[in-house]
PDB file of C-alpha atoms in Angstrom:
ATOM      1  CA  MET A   1       0.822  -8.470  41.822  1.00 50.00           C
ATOM      2  CA  SER A   2       1.237  -9.418  45.438  1.00 50.00           C
ATOM      3  CA  LYS A   3      -1.446  -8.579  47.979  1.00 46.00           C
ATOM      4  CA  ARG A   4       1.010  -6.358  49.820  1.00 52.00           C
ATOM      5  CA  LEU A   5       1.833  -4.359  46.681  1.00 39.00           C
ATOM      6  CA  ALA A   6      -1.842  -4.105  45.718  1.00 36.00           C
ATOM      7  CA  SER A   7      -2.662  -2.823  49.196  1.00 34.00           C
ATOM      8  CA  ALA A   8       0.105  -0.235  48.978  1.00 36.00           C
ATOM      9  CA  VAL A   9      -1.168   0.982  45.590  1.00 35.00           C
ATOM     10  CA  VAL A  10      -4.743   1.295  46.870  1.00 32.00           C
ATOM     11  CA  LEU A  11      -3.556   3.105  49.991  1.00 32.00           C
ATOM     12  CA  GLY A  12      -1.497   5.492  47.852  1.00 38.00           C
ATOM     13  CA  VAL A  13      -4.460   6.287  45.610  1.00 32.00           C
ATOM     14  CA  LEU A  14      -6.686   6.906  48.635  1.00 29.00           C
ATOM     15  CA  SER A  15      -4.052   9.178  50.183  1.00 34.00           C
ATOM     16  CA  VAL A  16      -3.777  11.265  47.013  1.00 33.00           C
ATOM     17  CA  SER A  17      -7.563  11.454  46.784  1.00 34.00           C
ATOM     18  CA  ALA A  18      -7.855  12.575  50.403  1.00 34.00           C
ATOM     19  CA  ALA A  19      -5.110  15.160  49.933  1.00 38.00           C
ATOM     20  CA  THR A  20      -6.837  16.512  46.824  1.00 37.00           C
ATOM     21  CA  SER A  21     -10.125  16.797  48.718  1.00 39.00           C
ATOM     22  CA  ALA A  22      -8.384  18.566  51.587  1.00 45.00           C
ATOM     23  CA  LEU A  23      -6.779  21.030  49.175  1.00 55.00           C
ATOM     24  CA  ALA A  24     -10.135  21.778  47.579  1.00 61.00           C
ATOM     25  CA  ALA A  25     -11.653  22.446  50.999  1.00 71.00           C
ATOM     26  CA  ASP A  26      -8.700  24.619  51.982  1.00 90.00           C
ATOM     27  CA  PHE A  27      -8.959  26.522  48.709  1.00 89.00           C
ATOM     28  CA  LYS A  28     -12.638  27.297  49.297  1.00 91.00           C
ATOM     29  CA  GLU A  29     -11.990  28.395  52.881  1.00 92.00           C
ATOM     30  CA  MET A  30      -9.135  30.693  51.865  1.00 92.00           C
ATOM     31  CA  ASP A  31     -11.116  32.200  48.983  1.00 94.00           C
ATOM     32  CA  THR A  32     -12.713  34.766  51.273  1.00 95.00           C
ATOM     33  CA  ASP A  33     -14.249  36.842  48.475  1.00 97.00           C
ATOM     34  CA  GLN A  34     -15.598  33.675  46.816  1.00 96.00           C
ATOM     35  CA  ASP A  35     -14.398  34.662  43.338  1.00 97.00           C
ATOM     36  CA  GLY A  36     -12.885  31.245  42.593  1.00 96.00           C
ATOM     37  CA  PHE A  37      -9.311  32.515  42.846  1.00 97.00           C
ATOM     38  CA  LEU A  38      -6.741  33.124  45.557  1.00 95.00           C
ATOM     39  CA  SER A  39      -4.852  36.379  45.771  1.00 96.00           C
ATOM     40  CA  LEU A  40      -1.500  36.681  47.483  1.00 95.00           C
ATOM     41  CA  THR A  41      -3.311  38.621  50.218  1.00 95.00           C
ATOM     42  CA  GLU A  42      -5.807  35.788  50.785  1.00 93.00           C
ATOM     43  CA  LEU A  43      -2.949  33.298  51.079  1.00 91.00           C
ATOM     44  CA  SER A  44      -1.091  35.566  53.501  1.00 90.00           C
ATOM     45  CA  VAL A  45      -4.176  36.079  55.669  1.00 92.00           C
ATOM     46  CA  ALA A  46      -4.698  32.302  55.729  1.00 90.00           C
ATOM     47  CA  GLY A  47      -1.130  31.869  56.956  1.00 89.00           C
ATOM     48  CA  VAL A  48       0.178  30.088  53.867  1.00 87.00           C
ATOM     49  CA  PRO A  49       3.945  30.656  53.820  1.00 87.00           C
ATOM     50  CA  VAL A  50       4.377  31.658  50.179  1.00 88.00           C
ATOM     51  CA  THR A  51       6.741  34.268  48.833  1.00 92.00           C
ATOM     52  CA  GLU A  52       5.763  36.680  46.090  1.00 94.00           C
ATOM     53  CA  GLU A  53       8.284  34.945  43.826  1.00 94.00           C
ATOM     54  CA  THR A  54       6.720  31.515  44.439  1.00 93.00           C
ATOM     55  CA  TYR A  55       3.234  32.967  43.962  1.00 94.00           C
ATOM     56  CA  LYS A  56       4.180  34.506  40.606  1.00 95.00           C
ATOM     57  CA  ALA A  57       5.834  31.277  39.484  1.00 94.00           C
ATOM     58  CA  ALA A  58       2.652  29.327  40.305  1.00 94.00           C
ATOM     59  CA  ASP A  59       0.480  31.854  38.443  1.00 96.00           C
ATOM     60  CA  ALA A  60       0.725  30.088  35.078  1.00 95.00           C
ATOM     61  CA  ASN A  61      -1.505  32.523  33.170  1.00 96.00           C
ATOM     62  CA  GLN A  62      -0.008  35.591  34.891  1.00 96.00           C
ATOM     63  CA  ASP A  63      -3.355  37.091  35.931  1.00 97.00           C
ATOM     64  CA  ASN A  64      -2.132  37.757  39.506  1.00 96.00           C
ATOM     65  CA  LEU A  65      -4.629  35.231  40.863  1.00 97.00           C
ATOM     66  CA  LEU A  66      -4.310  31.511  41.513  1.00 95.00           C
ATOM     67  CA  ASP A  67      -7.020  29.146  40.390  1.00 96.00           C
ATOM     68  CA  GLU A  68      -7.371  25.784  42.129  1.00 92.00           C
ATOM     69  CA  ALA A  69      -4.917  24.014  39.813  1.00 91.00           C
ATOM     70  CA  GLU A  70      -2.285  26.741  40.206  1.00 93.00           C
ATOM     71  CA  PHE A  71      -2.785  26.647  43.985  1.00 91.00           C
ATOM     72  CA  GLY A  72      -2.087  22.919  43.867  1.00 86.00           C
ATOM     73  CA  SER A  73       1.351  23.608  42.413  1.00 82.00           C
ATOM     74  CA  VAL A  74       2.169  25.913  45.352  1.00 79.00           C
ATOM     75  CA  THR A  75       1.255  23.300  47.935  1.00 70.00           C
ATOM     76  CA  GLN A  76       3.201  20.422  46.419  1.00 67.00           C
TER      77      GLN A  76
END
């Protein structure tokens, strides 16, 4: 593997890691009631442009709340 390719791979991994950390921080900030989930209201108040349809599609277990993993699918 060339040094250039190896550098690109490392940079890509670091970027994904930083993005994941940022999402976790955003999730905690938006979770205003600190229940570990995000409601559509919490997302709206935080200014996240998500439609009800997109929210429901991301809600894999259909409990009307997004956990951190489900929230990740909305932001991708």
